[in-house]
Amino acid sequence: MSTPLTREQLARRIARAIPDGAFVNLGIGLPDQIPDHIPADREIFLHSENGILNLGPRPPAGEENWDLINAGKQPVTLRTGGSFFDSSLSFAMMRGGHLDISVLGAFQVSATGDLANWSTGIGEGVPAVGGAMDLAVGAKQIWVMMEHTSRHGHARIVKECSYPLTARGVVKRIFSNLAVIAVTPDGLEVEEILPGLSLEALRAQTEAPLRPGAMRPLEG
């Protein structure tokens, strides 16, 4: 079996999937790497919920401006024509259906596209709700970017989420380091799969049922 995609390769794969002219929110965590891989021939407007539109790639080491950060508190750059605004306007964009896609991390996704990405329900820390719920119901499409299993080897794509839900039935596509999976009315369909990985082997790492789709090779 080929080596699972690295986080950088996964970010590159998702960047290629974003259509020209799209307005796209990037969630905290893994999606933070996507701006570094936006194809040069596409005009894609990246949004950060702390009030930035038209994000650029991460700045070179030593050239960071710590007054210019994304929602994950990481230094970013701004593309020509970019803008800043307050949280009320940012959340109006998120809630008002103005974002074409939101790419979010997740703890779990269910067989019907339920999303759990704000709390594991374990521990005494304050749950980091952030804008996840607003994005989950406000963006036109929700894509999930995550590693296929947890660090302990537990399936993240499950029949039913056991963690507190962010929203029900909102996820349209799952991009993992092993496969690209579409959430359809007929269930989860494998669009792309890591070369050398069989459908049976993928199913062994996925709790929810999977059915074959195009089964194209997954390339980072």
Coordinates of C-alpha atoms in Angstrom, one line a residue:
M1 CA 0.0 0.0 0.0
S2 CA 1.2 3.5 -0.7
T3 CA 2.0 5.8 2.2
P4 CA -1.0 7.8 3.4
L5 CA -1.0 11.4 2.2
T6 CA 0.8 13.9 4.4
R7 CA -1.1 16.9 5.7
E8 CA 0.6 19.0 3.1
Q9 CA -0.4 16.7 0.3
L10 CA -3.9 16.5 1.6
A11 CA -4.1 20.4 1.7
R12 CA -2.8 20.4 -1.9
R13 CA -5.5 17.9 -3.0
I14 CA -8.3 20.0 -1.5
A15 CA -6.9 23.2 -2.9
R16 CA -7.2 21.7 -6.4
A17 CA -10.8 20.8 -5.8
I18 CA -11.9 24.4 -5.0
P19 CA -13.5 25.9 -8.1
D20 CA -12.4 29.2 -9.5
G21 CA -14.2 32.2 -8.1
A22 CA -15.3 30.5 -4.9
F23 CA -15.6 32.2 -1.5
V24 CA -14.1 29.7 1.0
N25 CA -13.9 29.7 4.8
L26 CA -11.0 27.7 6.3
G27 CA -11.5 26.2 9.7
I28 CA -8.9 26.1 12.5
G29 CA -6.3 23.2 12.3
L30 CA -5.5 21.2 9.2
P31 CA -7.3 23.6 6.8
D32 CA -4.8 26.3 7.8
Q33 CA -2.4 24.8 5.3
I34 CA -4.6 25.1 2.2
P35 CA -3.7 28.8 1.3
D36 CA -0.1 27.6 0.6
H37 CA -1.4 25.4 -2.3
I38 CA -4.1 27.4 -4.1
P39 CA -3.4 27.1 -7.9
A40 CA -1.9 30.2 -9.3
D41 CA -4.4 30.3 -12.2
R42 CA -7.4 30.4 -9.9
E43 CA -9.0 33.4 -8.2
I44 CA -10.2 32.0 -4.9
F45 CA -11.3 34.2 -2.0
L46 CA -10.3 32.7 1.4
H47 CA -12.2 33.8 4.5
S48 CA -11.1 33.6 8.1
E49 CA -13.8 34.0 10.8
N50 CA -11.8 36.6 12.8
G51 CA -12.5 39.1 10.0
I52 CA -10.3 38.6 6.9
L53 CA -11.2 38.1 3.3
N54 CA -8.7 37.1 0.5
L55 CA -6.1 35.4 2.6
G56 CA -2.8 34.6 1.1
P57 CA -0.2 31.9 1.9
R58 CA 1.8 31.8 5.1
P59 CA 4.6 34.3 5.2
P60 CA 8.3 33.2 5.0
A61 CA 10.0 32.5 8.3
G62 CA 11.2 35.8 9.8
E63 CA 8.7 37.9 7.9
E64 CA 5.6 37.3 10.0
N65 CA 3.4 40.2 10.9
W66 CA 1.7 39.2 14.2
D67 CA -1.0 41.9 13.7
L68 CA -2.1 39.8 10.7
I69 CA -3.3 36.4 11.9
N70 CA -6.0 33.9 11.0
A71 CA -8.6 32.4 13.4
G72 CA -6.1 29.9 14.5
K73 CA -3.7 32.7 15.6
Q74 CA -1.2 31.8 12.8
P75 CA 0.5 34.6 10.8
V76 CA -0.9 35.0 7.3
T77 CA -0.6 37.2 4.3
L78 CA -3.2 39.2 2.4
R79 CA -3.7 39.1 -1.3
T80 CA -4.3 42.2 -3.4
G81 CA -7.8 43.5 -2.8
G82 CA -8.0 41.8 0.6
S83 CA -10.0 43.3 3.4
F84 CA -10.5 43.4 7.2
F85 CA -13.7 43.7 9.1
D86 CA -15.2 43.2 12.5
S87 CA -16.7 40.0 13.9
S88 CA -20.3 41.0 13.3
L89 CA -19.7 41.4 9.6
S90 CA -17.7 38.2 9.4
F91 CA -20.4 36.2 11.1
A92 CA -23.0 37.8 8.9
M93 CA -21.1 36.4 5.9
M94 CA -21.0 33.0 7.6
R95 CA -24.6 32.9 8.6
G96 CA -26.1 34.6 5.5
G97 CA -25.2 32.0 2.9
H98 CA -22.4 34.1 1.3
L99 CA -19.7 31.4 1.6
D100 CA -19.6 28.7 -1.1
I101 CA -17.5 26.2 0.9
S102 CA -16.3 25.8 4.4
V103 CA -13.4 23.4 4.9
L104 CA -13.5 22.2 8.5
G105 CA -11.6 19.7 10.6
A106 CA -13.6 17.0 12.5
F107 CA -13.5 14.5 15.3
Q108 CA -16.2 12.4 13.6
V109 CA -18.4 12.4 10.6
S110 CA -21.4 10.0 10.4
A111 CA -22.8 8.0 7.5
T112 CA -25.4 10.6 6.9
G113 CA -23.0 13.6 7.0
D114 CA -23.5 14.6 10.7
L115 CA -20.6 16.7 11.9
A116 CA -18.9 16.5 15.3
N117 CA -16.0 18.9 15.5
W118 CA -16.2 21.1 18.6
S119 CA -15.8 18.8 21.5
T120 CA -15.0 15.2 22.4
G121 CA -17.1 15.5 25.5
I122 CA -14.1 14.4 27.6
G123 CA -12.2 16.5 30.1
E124 CA -13.0 19.7 32.0
G125 CA -11.7 22.2 29.6
V126 CA -14.0 24.8 28.0
P127 CA -15.3 23.4 24.7
A128 CA -13.9 25.4 21.7
V129 CA -17.2 26.0 19.9
G130 CA -15.9 29.1 18.0
G131 CA -17.9 29.7 14.8
A132 CA -18.2 26.0 13.8
M133 CA -22.0 25.9 14.3
D134 CA -22.5 29.1 12.3
L135 CA -20.3 27.8 9.4
A136 CA -21.9 24.3 9.5
V137 CA -25.3 25.7 8.7
G138 CA -24.4 28.9 6.8
A139 CA -21.9 27.8 4.1
K140 CA -23.4 26.3 1.0
Q141 CA -21.1 23.2 1.2
I142 CA -19.2 21.7 4.1
W143 CA -16.0 19.8 3.3
V144 CA -14.2 17.9 6.0
M145 CA -10.4 17.6 6.0
M146 CA -9.1 15.0 8.5
E147 CA -6.9 12.0 9.0
H148 CA -8.9 8.8 8.4
T149 CA -8.4 7.4 11.9
S150 CA -7.5 8.9 15.3
R151 CA -4.0 8.7 16.7
H152 CA -5.3 5.7 18.6
G153 CA -6.5 4.0 15.4
H154 CA -10.2 4.6 16.0
A155 CA -12.4 5.3 13.0
R156 CA -13.4 8.9 12.5
I157 CA -16.0 8.1 9.8
V158 CA -18.7 6.3 11.9
K159 CA -22.3 5.1 11.6
E160 CA -23.4 7.6 14.2
C161 CA -21.4 10.2 16.0
S162 CA -20.7 9.6 19.6
Y163 CA -19.3 13.0 20.3
P164 CA -21.5 16.1 20.7
L165 CA -22.8 17.2 17.3
T166 CA -22.1 20.5 15.6
A167 CA -24.8 20.0 13.0
R168 CA -26.8 17.2 11.4
G169 CA -26.5 16.1 7.7
V170 CA -24.3 19.0 6.6
V171 CA -21.1 17.3 5.3
K172 CA -20.9 16.9 1.5
R173 CA -17.4 15.6 1.0
I174 CA -14.7 14.0 3.3
F175 CA -11.1 14.4 2.3
S176 CA -8.9 12.1 4.4
N177 CA -5.3 10.9 4.0
L178 CA -6.7 7.6 2.5
A179 CA -9.7 8.6 0.4
V180 CA -12.1 11.2 -0.9
I181 CA -15.6 10.3 0.0
A182 CA -18.9 11.9 -1.1
V183 CA -21.9 12.0 1.2
T184 CA -24.9 11.1 -1.0
P185 CA -28.5 10.3 -0.3
D186 CA -27.6 6.6 -0.8
G187 CA -24.7 6.6 1.6
L188 CA -21.0 7.2 1.6
E189 CA -19.4 6.8 -1.9
V190 CA -15.6 6.5 -2.5
E191 CA -14.6 8.9 -5.2
E192 CA -10.8 8.5 -4.8
I193 CA -8.7 6.0 -2.9
L194 CA -5.0 5.8 -2.1
P195 CA -3.2 3.8 -4.8
G196 CA -2.5 0.2 -3.5
L197 CA -5.3 0.4 -0.9
S198 CA -8.2 -1.9 -1.5
L199 CA -11.8 -1.0 -0.8
E200 CA -11.8 -3.8 1.8
A201 CA -8.8 -2.3 3.6
L202 CA -10.4 1.1 3.6
R203 CA -13.6 -0.4 5.0
A204 CA -11.6 -2.0 7.8
Q205 CA -10.6 1.5 8.9
T206 CA -14.1 3.0 8.5
E207 CA -17.0 2.2 10.8
A208 CA -19.7 3.6 8.4
P209 CA -20.6 1.5 5.3
L210 CA -18.8 2.5 2.1
R211 CA -19.8 1.8 -1.5
P212 CA -17.6 2.2 -4.5
G213 CA -17.9 5.2 -6.7
A214 CA -15.4 6.4 -9.3
M215 CA -12.5 5.0 -7.2
R216 CA -10.0 7.2 -8.9
P217 CA -6.4 7.2 -7.6
L218 CA -5.9 9.7 -4.7
E219 CA -3.0 12.0 -5.5
G220 CA -1.5 14.7 -3.2

